[in-house]
Coordinates of C-alpha atoms in Angstrom, one line a residue:
M1 CA -0.2 0.0 -0.1
N2 CA 1.4 3.2 -0.8
I3 CA -0.7 5.9 0.9
L4 CA 1.3 8.9 -1.0
K5 CA -0.1 7.7 -4.5
L6 CA -3.5 6.4 -2.8
L7 CA -3.9 10.3 -1.3
E8 CA -2.9 12.1 -4.9
D9 CA -4.9 9.6 -6.6
K10 CA -7.8 11.1 -4.5
V11 CA -6.8 14.7 -4.6
I12 CA -6.9 14.6 -8.9
K13 CA -10.0 13.7 -9.0
A14 CA -11.5 15.7 -6.9
L15 CA -8.9 19.3 -8.2
I16 CA -10.9 17.9 -11.2
A17 CA -14.5 18.1 -9.6
A18 CA -13.9 20.8 -8.0
G19 CA -12.7 23.0 -11.5
A20 CA -9.3 23.2 -11.3
P21 CA -7.3 23.7 -14.6
E22 CA -6.4 20.2 -16.3
G23 CA -3.1 18.7 -15.3
T24 CA -3.2 20.4 -11.7
P25 CA -0.5 18.2 -9.4
A26 CA -2.0 16.8 -6.6
M27 CA 1.3 17.8 -4.2
V28 CA 0.9 15.4 -1.3
R29 CA 3.8 15.3 0.9
P30 CA 4.0 14.1 4.6
G31 CA 2.4 15.7 7.4
A32 CA 5.5 18.0 9.4
R33 CA 4.3 18.4 12.6
A34 CA 1.9 15.5 13.8
N35 CA -0.7 18.2 14.7
F36 CA -0.8 19.3 11.8
G37 CA -2.1 16.1 10.6
D38 CA -0.1 13.2 8.6
Y39 CA -0.6 14.1 5.3
Q40 CA -1.1 17.9 4.1
C41 CA -2.0 18.6 0.2
N42 CA -0.4 21.7 -1.3
A43 CA -1.8 22.1 -4.8
V44 CA -5.0 24.5 -4.0
M45 CA -3.2 28.1 -3.7
A46 CA -1.5 27.8 -6.8
A47 CA -4.7 26.5 -8.9
A48 CA -6.9 29.6 -7.2
K49 CA -4.2 32.0 -8.4
K50 CA -4.9 30.7 -11.8
M51 CA -8.8 30.6 -11.0
G52 CA -9.5 34.0 -9.5
M53 CA -10.6 32.1 -6.5
N54 CA -10.0 32.4 -3.0
P55 CA -7.6 29.9 -1.6
R56 CA -9.6 28.9 1.3
E57 CA -12.5 28.4 -1.1
L58 CA -11.0 25.8 -3.4
A59 CA -10.0 23.8 -0.6
Q60 CA -13.3 23.6 0.8
K61 CA -15.1 22.5 -2.5
V62 CA -11.9 20.1 -2.9
I63 CA -12.6 18.3 0.3
D64 CA -16.4 18.4 -0.8
N65 CA -15.2 16.2 -3.7
L66 CA -12.9 13.9 -1.8
D67 CA -14.0 10.3 -1.6
L68 CA -11.9 9.7 1.2
D69 CA -14.5 7.4 3.7
G70 CA -12.9 5.2 5.8
I71 CA -9.4 6.5 4.9
A72 CA -9.2 10.0 6.8
S73 CA -10.7 10.1 10.4
K74 CA -10.2 14.1 10.2
V75 CA -9.8 16.3 7.1
D76 CA -9.3 20.4 7.5
I77 CA -8.1 23.4 6.2
A78 CA -5.0 25.0 7.5
G79 CA -3.6 28.5 6.8
P80 CA -4.5 30.1 3.4
G81 CA -5.4 27.1 2.3
F82 CA -3.4 24.0 2.7
I83 CA -5.6 20.4 3.0
N84 CA -4.4 18.6 6.1
F85 CA -5.4 14.8 6.5
H86 CA -5.8 12.7 9.6
L87 CA -5.8 8.8 8.7
A88 CA -7.8 6.7 10.6
P89 CA -7.0 4.7 13.1
Q90 CA -8.8 1.6 12.5
W91 CA -7.7 1.8 8.1
L92 CA -4.6 2.1 9.8
A93 CA -5.0 -1.1 11.5
S94 CA -6.2 -3.5 8.6
S95 CA -3.7 -1.5 6.8
L96 CA -0.8 -3.5 9.1
Q97 CA -3.1 -6.7 9.3
S98 CA -2.8 -7.2 5.2
A99 CA 1.3 -6.7 5.7
V100 CA 1.8 -8.9 8.5
H101 CA 2.2 -12.2 7.2
D102 CA 3.2 -10.9 3.3
P103 CA 7.0 -11.4 3.1
R104 CA 7.2 -8.4 1.3
A105 CA 6.5 -6.3 4.2
G106 CA 3.0 -4.9 2.4
V107 CA 4.9 -3.8 -1.2
A108 CA 3.8 -4.0 -4.2
E109 CA 5.9 -4.9 -7.3
T110 CA 5.3 -2.1 -10.1
D111 CA 3.0 -2.3 -12.7
N112 CA 4.7 -0.4 -14.6
R113 CA 7.9 -2.8 -14.8
Q114 CA 11.0 -1.5 -16.5
T115 CA 14.6 -2.4 -18.3
V116 CA 16.6 -0.7 -16.1
V117 CA 20.6 -0.5 -16.4
V118 CA 22.5 0.9 -13.8
D119 CA 27.1 1.5 -14.1
Y120 CA 28.6 1.4 -11.0
S121 CA 32.1 0.6 -9.3
A122 CA 34.4 0.6 -12.3
P123 CA 37.0 -0.1 -11.2
N124 CA 40.8 -0.5 -13.3
V125 CA 42.5 -3.6 -14.5
A126 CA 46.3 -4.5 -12.8
K127 CA 44.9 -1.5 -10.1
E128 CA 43.1 -2.6 -6.3
M129 CA 40.4 -1.1 -5.4
H130 CA 40.2 1.4 -3.3
V131 CA 38.9 4.2 -1.4
G132 CA 37.2 5.6 -3.9
H133 CA 35.3 2.9 -5.6
L134 CA 33.4 2.8 -2.3
R135 CA 30.7 4.9 -3.4
S136 CA 30.2 4.0 -6.8
T137 CA 29.7 0.7 -5.8
I138 CA 27.4 0.3 -2.9
I139 CA 25.3 3.7 -3.9
G140 CA 24.6 1.4 -7.0
D141 CA 23.9 -1.2 -5.5
S142 CA 21.5 -0.4 -2.8
T143 CA 19.3 0.9 -6.1
A144 CA 19.5 -2.7 -8.4
R145 CA 19.1 -4.0 -5.0
T146 CA 15.7 -1.8 -4.7
L147 CA 14.8 -1.2 -8.5
E148 CA 14.6 -5.2 -8.8
F149 CA 12.9 -5.4 -5.7
L150 CA 9.8 -3.6 -7.2
G151 CA 10.2 -6.0 -9.7
H152 CA 12.0 -4.1 -12.7
K153 CA 14.2 -6.1 -15.4
V154 CA 18.0 -3.9 -14.0
I155 CA 21.0 -5.5 -16.1
R156 CA 23.7 -4.3 -13.9
Q157 CA 27.1 -3.0 -15.8
N158 CA 30.5 -2.7 -14.1
H159 CA 32.6 -0.6 -16.6
L160 CA 35.9 -2.3 -16.3
G161 CA 38.9 0.5 -17.0
D162 CA 40.4 -3.0 -19.2
W163 CA 41.8 -1.1 -21.9
G164 CA 44.2 1.7 -23.3
T165 CA 47.9 2.8 -23.5
Q166 CA 49.0 2.0 -20.0
F167 CA 48.1 -1.4 -21.7
G168 CA 51.6 -2.0 -23.4
M169 CA 53.8 -1.9 -20.3
L170 CA 51.9 -3.7 -18.0
I171 CA 52.2 -6.4 -20.5
A172 CA 56.0 -5.8 -20.9
H173 CA 56.3 -6.1 -17.2
L174 CA 54.6 -9.2 -17.2
E175 CA 56.6 -10.9 -19.8
E176 CA 59.3 -10.0 -17.9
L177 CA 57.9 -11.7 -14.8
E178 CA 57.3 -14.7 -16.9
K179 CA 60.7 -15.1 -18.0
E180 CA 61.9 -15.1 -14.6
N181 CA 60.1 -18.0 -12.6
Q182 CA 56.2 -18.2 -12.4
E183 CA 56.5 -17.9 -8.9
A184 CA 57.7 -14.1 -9.1
M185 CA 55.3 -13.9 -11.9
S186 CA 52.3 -15.1 -9.5
M187 CA 54.0 -13.0 -6.1
E188 CA 54.2 -10.1 -8.1
L189 CA 49.8 -9.9 -9.1
S190 CA 49.0 -10.9 -6.5
D191 CA 49.7 -7.5 -4.7
L192 CA 47.9 -5.6 -7.7
E193 CA 49.8 -2.5 -6.3
T194 CA 53.3 -2.9 -6.3
F195 CA 52.4 -4.8 -10.3
Y196 CA 51.7 -1.5 -11.2
R197 CA 54.3 0.7 -9.1
E198 CA 57.4 -1.7 -10.8
A199 CA 55.6 -1.6 -14.1
K200 CA 55.9 2.8 -14.6
K201 CA 59.3 2.2 -12.9
H202 CA 60.3 0.6 -15.2
F203 CA 59.1 2.3 -18.0
D204 CA 60.0 6.0 -17.0
E205 CA 63.3 4.5 -16.3
N206 CA 64.3 2.1 -19.1
P207 CA 64.3 3.0 -22.3
D208 CA 64.5 -0.2 -24.4
F209 CA 61.2 -1.4 -22.1
A210 CA 59.4 2.2 -23.1
T211 CA 59.9 0.7 -26.5
R212 CA 58.8 -2.9 -26.4
A213 CA 55.6 -1.7 -23.9
R214 CA 54.5 0.9 -26.6
S215 CA 55.0 -1.7 -29.7
Y216 CA 52.5 -3.9 -27.3
V217 CA 50.0 -1.7 -27.4
V218 CA 49.8 -1.2 -31.2
R219 CA 50.0 -5.4 -31.3
L220 CA 47.7 -6.0 -28.1
Q221 CA 45.2 -2.8 -30.7
A222 CA 45.8 -5.1 -33.4
G223 CA 44.5 -7.8 -31.7
D224 CA 47.7 -10.1 -31.8
E225 CA 46.8 -13.5 -29.9
Y226 CA 50.3 -13.1 -27.5
C227 CA 49.6 -9.9 -26.0
L228 CA 45.9 -10.4 -25.8
K229 CA 46.7 -13.2 -24.2
L230 CA 48.5 -11.9 -21.5
W231 CA 46.0 -9.0 -21.4
K232 CA 43.5 -11.2 -20.1
K233 CA 45.9 -12.9 -17.3
L234 CA 45.5 -9.0 -16.3
V235 CA 42.2 -9.3 -16.1
D236 CA 42.0 -11.9 -15.2
T237 CA 43.4 -11.8 -12.0
T238 CA 42.2 -8.4 -11.5
L239 CA 38.4 -10.0 -11.5
S240 CA 39.0 -12.3 -9.0
H241 CA 41.0 -9.4 -7.0
N242 CA 37.4 -7.5 -7.2
Q243 CA 35.4 -10.4 -6.3
D244 CA 37.0 -10.9 -3.0
T245 CA 35.9 -7.3 -2.7
Y246 CA 32.6 -7.6 -3.6
D247 CA 31.7 -10.5 -1.5
R248 CA 32.6 -9.5 1.8
L249 CA 31.1 -5.6 1.1
N250 CA 27.7 -8.1 0.4
V251 CA 27.5 -6.6 -3.6
S252 CA 25.8 -8.0 -5.5
L253 CA 28.0 -7.4 -9.1
T254 CA 29.7 -10.5 -10.3
T255 CA 32.1 -11.5 -13.3
A256 CA 28.9 -12.1 -15.4
D257 CA 27.9 -7.9 -14.4
V258 CA 31.3 -7.0 -16.4
M259 CA 31.7 -5.3 -19.6
G260 CA 34.8 -3.5 -20.0
E261 CA 36.1 -0.3 -22.3
S262 CA 37.6 -3.1 -24.3
A263 CA 33.9 -4.2 -25.1
Y264 CA 33.1 -1.5 -27.4
N265 CA 36.0 -1.3 -29.5
D266 CA 34.5 -2.3 -32.5
S267 CA 32.0 -0.1 -32.9
L268 CA 33.9 3.1 -32.3
P269 CA 34.8 3.3 -35.3
V270 CA 30.4 3.2 -36.2
I271 CA 30.4 5.9 -33.7
I272 CA 32.4 7.6 -35.3
Q273 CA 31.2 6.6 -38.8
L274 CA 27.6 7.7 -38.0
L275 CA 28.4 11.1 -36.2
D276 CA 29.9 11.9 -39.6
E277 CA 27.2 10.6 -41.0
Q278 CA 24.9 13.4 -39.0
G279 CA 27.0 16.3 -39.7
L280 CA 28.1 16.0 -36.4
L281 CA 31.8 15.8 -36.9
S282 CA 34.5 19.0 -37.7
E283 CA 38.4 18.6 -37.7
D284 CA 40.4 20.3 -35.3
S285 CA 43.7 20.7 -35.7
G286 CA 43.4 16.4 -36.7
A287 CA 41.3 15.5 -34.4
R288 CA 37.4 14.4 -34.8
V289 CA 35.4 17.1 -33.0
V290 CA 31.6 18.1 -31.8
F291 CA 30.8 21.1 -31.2
L292 CA 28.5 21.6 -29.1
D293 CA 26.1 25.0 -28.7
E294 CA 24.9 23.7 -25.6
F295 CA 27.9 24.8 -24.0
K296 CA 29.7 27.4 -24.2
N297 CA 34.2 27.8 -23.6
K298 CA 35.4 30.7 -21.8
D299 CA 35.5 33.0 -25.1
G300 CA 31.5 32.4 -25.3
D301 CA 32.4 30.0 -28.7
P302 CA 30.5 25.9 -28.4
M303 CA 32.4 23.5 -26.5
G304 CA 34.5 21.1 -29.0
V305 CA 34.4 17.4 -27.2
I306 CA 37.0 14.9 -28.9
V307 CA 35.7 11.9 -30.0
E308 CA 38.7 11.2 -31.8
K309 CA 42.6 11.9 -32.0
S310 CA 44.7 13.6 -34.6
G311 CA 46.7 10.2 -34.5
G312 CA 43.4 8.0 -34.8
G313 CA 42.8 6.9 -31.1
F314 CA 39.3 7.4 -29.0
L315 CA 38.8 9.2 -25.5
Y316 CA 36.7 8.0 -22.6
T317 CA 33.9 10.2 -24.6
T318 CA 34.0 7.3 -27.2
T319 CA 33.8 4.6 -25.8
D320 CA 30.4 6.1 -23.8
L321 CA 28.9 6.6 -26.7
A322 CA 29.1 3.7 -27.4
A323 CA 28.0 2.6 -24.2
I324 CA 24.7 4.3 -24.1
R325 CA 24.2 2.8 -28.2
H326 CA 24.6 -0.8 -26.7
R327 CA 22.6 0.0 -23.8
C328 CA 19.6 1.2 -25.8
H329 CA 19.6 -0.4 -29.3
T330 CA 20.8 -3.6 -27.4
L331 CA 19.7 -4.5 -24.1
N332 CA 16.5 -2.2 -24.7
A333 CA 16.8 0.2 -21.3
D334 CA 14.2 2.3 -20.4
R335 CA 16.6 4.3 -17.7
V336 CA 20.5 4.2 -17.8
L337 CA 22.1 4.7 -13.8
Y338 CA 25.0 6.3 -14.4
Y339 CA 26.9 5.9 -10.4
V340 CA 29.7 8.4 -10.8
D341 CA 31.5 10.9 -9.0
A342 CA 30.3 14.8 -9.0
R343 CA 33.5 15.8 -10.7
Q344 CA 32.7 13.8 -13.9
G345 CA 29.2 16.3 -14.8
Q346 CA 29.5 17.8 -17.6
H347 CA 31.5 14.7 -19.2
F348 CA 27.9 13.6 -18.6
D349 CA 25.9 16.4 -20.1
Q350 CA 28.1 16.1 -23.1
V351 CA 27.6 12.6 -23.8
F352 CA 24.2 12.6 -23.3
T353 CA 23.9 15.6 -25.5
I354 CA 26.1 14.1 -28.1
A355 CA 23.9 11.1 -27.7
R356 CA 20.5 13.0 -28.2
K357 CA 21.6 14.5 -30.9
A358 CA 22.7 11.0 -32.8
G359 CA 20.6 9.1 -31.9
F360 CA 22.3 6.4 -29.7
A361 CA 19.5 7.2 -27.2
S362 CA 16.3 5.7 -27.8
D363 CA 14.1 8.5 -27.5
H364 CA 12.2 6.7 -24.2
A365 CA 14.9 6.2 -22.6
S366 CA 15.9 8.0 -19.5
L367 CA 20.0 8.7 -19.6
E368 CA 20.8 9.8 -15.6
H369 CA 24.2 10.7 -14.2
H370 CA 23.4 9.7 -10.2
A371 CA 26.8 11.6 -9.0
F372 CA 28.0 11.4 -5.8
G373 CA 30.2 14.4 -3.5
M374 CA 33.5 13.0 -2.2
M375 CA 34.5 11.4 1.3
L376 CA 36.9 13.2 3.1
G377 CA 39.1 12.4 6.6
K378 CA 38.1 14.6 9.5
D379 CA 40.8 17.5 8.5
G380 CA 37.8 18.2 5.4
K381 CA 40.4 16.4 2.6
P382 CA 40.0 13.3 0.4
F383 CA 40.8 10.3 3.0
K384 CA 44.0 8.9 2.6
T385 CA 46.4 7.3 4.8
R386 CA 49.0 9.4 7.0
A387 CA 51.3 9.4 4.3
G388 CA 49.2 10.3 1.4
T389 CA 48.0 7.3 -0.2
T390 CA 44.9 6.0 -1.3
I391 CA 43.8 4.0 0.8
K392 CA 42.8 0.0 -0.1
L393 CA 39.5 -0.8 0.0
A394 CA 40.6 -4.2 1.4
D395 CA 42.9 -2.8 4.1
L396 CA 40.0 -0.4 5.2
L397 CA 37.5 -3.2 5.1
D398 CA 40.2 -5.2 8.1
E399 CA 40.4 -2.6 10.6
A400 CA 36.5 -2.3 10.4
E401 CA 36.5 -6.1 10.8
E402 CA 38.8 -5.0 13.8
R403 CA 37.2 -2.2 15.4
A404 CA 33.9 -3.8 15.2
A405 CA 35.6 -6.9 17.1
A406 CA 37.0 -5.0 19.6
L407 CA 33.3 -3.5 19.7
I408 CA 31.4 -6.6 19.8
A409 CA 33.9 -7.9 22.8
S410 CA 33.1 -6.0 25.1
K411 CA 28.7 -5.5 24.8
S412 CA 28.5 -9.5 23.7
G413 CA 26.6 -12.1 25.7
D414 CA 26.5 -15.4 25.5
L415 CA 26.8 -15.7 22.3
S416 CA 29.0 -18.8 20.7
E417 CA 32.5 -18.1 18.6
E418 CA 30.1 -19.0 14.9
Q419 CA 27.7 -15.7 15.9
K420 CA 30.3 -13.7 17.1
V421 CA 31.9 -13.8 13.6
N422 CA 28.7 -13.6 12.2
V423 CA 27.9 -10.5 14.3
I424 CA 31.2 -8.4 13.0
R425 CA 31.2 -9.2 10.2
S426 CA 27.6 -7.7 10.1
V427 CA 28.4 -4.9 12.2
A428 CA 31.3 -4.2 10.2
I429 CA 30.6 -3.6 6.8
G430 CA 27.3 -2.2 8.4
S431 CA 28.6 0.0 9.6
V432 CA 31.1 1.1 6.5
K433 CA 28.5 0.8 3.9
Y434 CA 25.6 3.4 6.3
A435 CA 28.0 5.7 7.3
D436 CA 27.8 5.6 3.4
L437 CA 24.4 5.5 2.1
S438 CA 22.8 7.5 4.9
K439 CA 24.4 10.9 3.5
N440 CA 22.5 12.5 1.0
R441 CA 25.0 11.0 -1.8
T442 CA 25.0 15.0 -4.2
S443 CA 26.9 15.8 -1.0
D444 CA 31.0 15.4 0.4
Y445 CA 31.3 13.0 3.6
V446 CA 33.6 13.1 7.2
F447 CA 34.8 9.4 7.1
D448 CA 34.9 8.5 10.8
W449 CA 34.9 5.2 12.7
D450 CA 33.2 6.0 16.4
N451 CA 30.1 7.8 14.7
M452 CA 29.7 5.5 12.4
L453 CA 30.4 2.3 15.2
A454 CA 28.2 3.9 17.4
F455 CA 24.8 2.4 18.6
E456 CA 23.5 5.6 19.4
G457 CA 22.4 8.1 16.8
N458 CA 21.5 7.0 12.9
T459 CA 24.1 4.1 12.6
A460 CA 24.1 0.3 11.6
P461 CA 24.9 -0.9 15.0
Y462 CA 21.6 1.2 16.1
L463 CA 19.3 -0.5 13.6
L464 CA 21.1 -3.7 13.6
Y465 CA 20.5 -3.4 18.4
A466 CA 17.3 -2.3 17.2
Y467 CA 16.3 -5.3 14.8
T468 CA 17.5 -8.4 17.8
R469 CA 15.8 -6.5 20.1
I470 CA 12.5 -7.6 18.2
M471 CA 14.0 -10.8 17.7
S472 CA 14.6 -11.4 21.6
I473 CA 11.0 -10.7 22.0
F474 CA 9.5 -13.6 20.3
R475 CA 12.3 -15.7 21.7
K476 CA 11.7 -14.8 25.4
A477 CA 8.1 -15.2 24.5
G478 CA 8.4 -19.0 22.8
I479 CA 6.4 -18.1 19.7
S480 CA 7.4 -17.7 16.5
E481 CA 5.6 -15.1 13.5
S482 CA 3.6 -17.8 12.4
D483 CA 1.6 -18.3 15.6
L484 CA 0.2 -14.5 15.4
A485 CA -3.4 -14.0 15.0
G486 CA -6.1 -11.5 15.4
D487 CA -6.7 -8.6 15.0
I488 CA -4.3 -5.1 15.1
L489 CA -5.2 -2.3 17.5
I490 CA -3.9 0.8 17.5
E491 CA -4.7 2.4 20.9
N492 CA -2.9 5.4 21.9
D493 CA 0.2 7.4 20.3
A494 CA 3.1 5.0 20.3
E495 CA 1.4 2.4 18.3
R496 CA -0.1 4.7 16.1
E497 CA 3.5 6.6 15.3
L498 CA 4.8 3.3 14.5
A499 CA 1.9 2.0 12.6
L500 CA 2.3 5.6 10.4
L501 CA 5.8 4.5 9.6
L502 CA 5.3 1.4 8.7
C503 CA 2.4 1.7 6.3
R504 CA 4.9 4.2 4.7
F505 CA 7.0 1.9 3.7
S506 CA 6.4 1.7 0.4
E507 CA 6.2 4.7 -0.8
T508 CA 9.7 5.3 0.5
I509 CA 11.2 2.3 -1.2
E510 CA 9.6 3.8 -4.5
S511 CA 11.1 7.7 -4.5
V512 CA 14.6 5.5 -3.6
A513 CA 13.7 3.8 -6.9
R514 CA 13.1 6.7 -8.7
E515 CA 15.9 9.3 -7.2
G516 CA 18.5 6.6 -6.5
L517 CA 19.2 8.6 -2.9
P518 CA 19.5 4.8 -0.5
H519 CA 19.8 7.7 2.4
Q520 CA 15.7 8.1 2.2
L521 CA 15.6 4.8 3.2
C522 CA 18.6 5.2 5.9
A523 CA 16.3 7.9 7.6
Y524 CA 12.7 6.0 7.1
L525 CA 14.5 3.0 9.2
Y526 CA 16.2 5.0 11.7
D527 CA 13.0 7.1 12.5
I528 CA 11.1 2.7 12.4
S529 CA 13.7 1.9 14.6
G530 CA 13.6 5.3 16.7
A531 CA 9.5 4.8 16.9
F532 CA 9.9 1.3 17.3
M533 CA 11.6 2.1 21.0
K534 CA 9.2 4.2 22.4
F535 CA 6.3 1.4 21.4
Y536 CA 8.4 -1.0 22.9
E537 CA 8.3 1.3 26.3
A538 CA 5.0 2.8 26.3
C539 CA 3.4 -0.6 24.6
P540 CA 4.5 -3.5 26.9
V541 CA 3.9 -7.2 25.5
N542 CA 4.1 -9.4 28.7
K543 CA 3.3 -6.9 31.3
E544 CA 0.5 -8.4 33.9
G545 CA -2.6 -6.8 32.4
V546 CA -2.3 -6.8 29.1
S547 CA -4.8 -8.8 27.2
E548 CA -5.1 -11.9 25.2
D549 CA -6.0 -9.4 21.9
L550 CA -3.4 -7.2 22.7
R551 CA -0.7 -8.9 23.1
N552 CA -1.5 -10.0 19.8
S553 CA -1.9 -7.2 18.3
R554 CA 1.4 -6.0 19.9
L555 CA 3.7 -8.9 18.8
Q556 CA 1.9 -8.7 15.0
I557 CA 3.4 -4.9 14.7
C558 CA 6.7 -6.2 16.7
A559 CA 6.7 -9.3 14.0
L560 CA 6.3 -6.5 10.7
T561 CA 8.5 -4.4 12.6
A562 CA 11.2 -7.1 12.5
R563 CA 10.4 -7.2 8.6
T564 CA 10.7 -4.0 7.2
L565 CA 14.2 -2.8 9.4
K566 CA 15.3 -6.7 7.3
L567 CA 13.5 -6.1 4.2
G568 CA 14.8 -2.5 4.7
L569 CA 18.7 -3.1 5.4
G570 CA 18.9 -5.6 2.8
L571 CA 18.2 -3.1 -0.2
L572 CA 20.4 -1.3 1.6
G573 CA 22.9 -4.9 1.0
I574 CA 23.4 -5.1 5.3
E575 CA 22.6 -8.6 6.3
T576 CA 21.0 -9.1 10.1
V577 CA 21.3 -10.8 12.6
E578 CA 19.6 -12.4 15.4
Q579 CA 21.4 -11.7 18.4
M580 CA 24.1 -9.4 19.2

């Protein structure tokens, strides 16, 4: 049940019946304060202005035409014409009742299924994943999970950096290691950062090596079998390293989702040809360029976007255009979402503009750059080691587990060793992910170990603890969810607050899927946890004097809260545990 959509549909019908201009949006929002109603309609003032009518008079006409029997206990007008909706407790209770035994907690799959391509993570070959890959990976994965949960066909794309001039250098270095001995090669490949650094040093200091490396680039791009074999070894090694990290992060990307830059090689000359045929190409100092009137340089002239270098080489722009063409016309995407940091904003604006002009993007497809800010240290600068080097993602996760182990050792009760291992992993990985996902992706955020591992505030440990607290209620009561029966009763403010939030799960999920903003789901789960804590204190389950009917009602609310938390955290890629 999506309450927001239900009310919007009702309001739109009432606006039409009240004579409001055609196409007037419903503008229904959750109420900012409980005493002003659960939801509020802000559509009347603008509509009344167009009609030359008193807003409060139009608001009353809208109310007179609203069909909310059994849904709202009260609808009133506030201020210049806001319409406030107070939902009926009985209707909230019946909405919860239908969700209690639903494995989806009342969230229906969409009627408007789309094919959505989600481009995220995108590390590079022969380099280990570092903290700079974290945001793209986990924000993109959360959105992909959410879209899939709603029934959309999600095609994950890991746009691996597996092509370019640097591969001549890497292949030449790998060749030398292979000749030296297999053991030395295996050892150096096990540390990709060392491998890349040694290859670069060799290239910079040895002219003969550099000459051979450049020749290998030409051979690789020409499809030389020997160079392709060594290149594939580098790619496969990198993919294995990356998959270990994805598995630790509980990220749903697999090697089957990899479609690197090399996959588009054969398409790049076609892209140039098509741009030329449509009159979009110009020559500038030997390079092939698309000039865009939509973007101006500092002199006010159309900005040029190079798609082919003077020497015949292609650029990221060319590859991205080929990817859009493939995603729209081969994968038949309705939406293509790119999780790439905000600094690439102009690049994607230009690529999307060229793709539209050239017809590489189908008319109905939505191309969306879901940009994100930077991960900062406490000093406000990009998060790095004290020596100023970029932190490997694996090292970050190792430290998270060490800190979580110390935390759990000081708090855990009667847990088995196996349970402790699971709790430590869940808290460690969940904390790193949640600290990021709970921030608006469009903003920079400060990475802070103390805050992210705290059991108070909007953190993963707090939410995980709230879930385990509910599980303990059922263990102590000696019953399972399947035993629950009877009607749900909403008799006090704490019950009502929690019930209303639980009924908002669907609209929250749909908003995350639409906007790609997982922090909305984090904020919702935090509110649920806080409301449950109030409910837990105000509405005891096993206290003497609580009737059997009321006990069963409260246990059902507990069960639905637990399921909502588990599902919500699962969409964030965070695993729950039964005890902490």
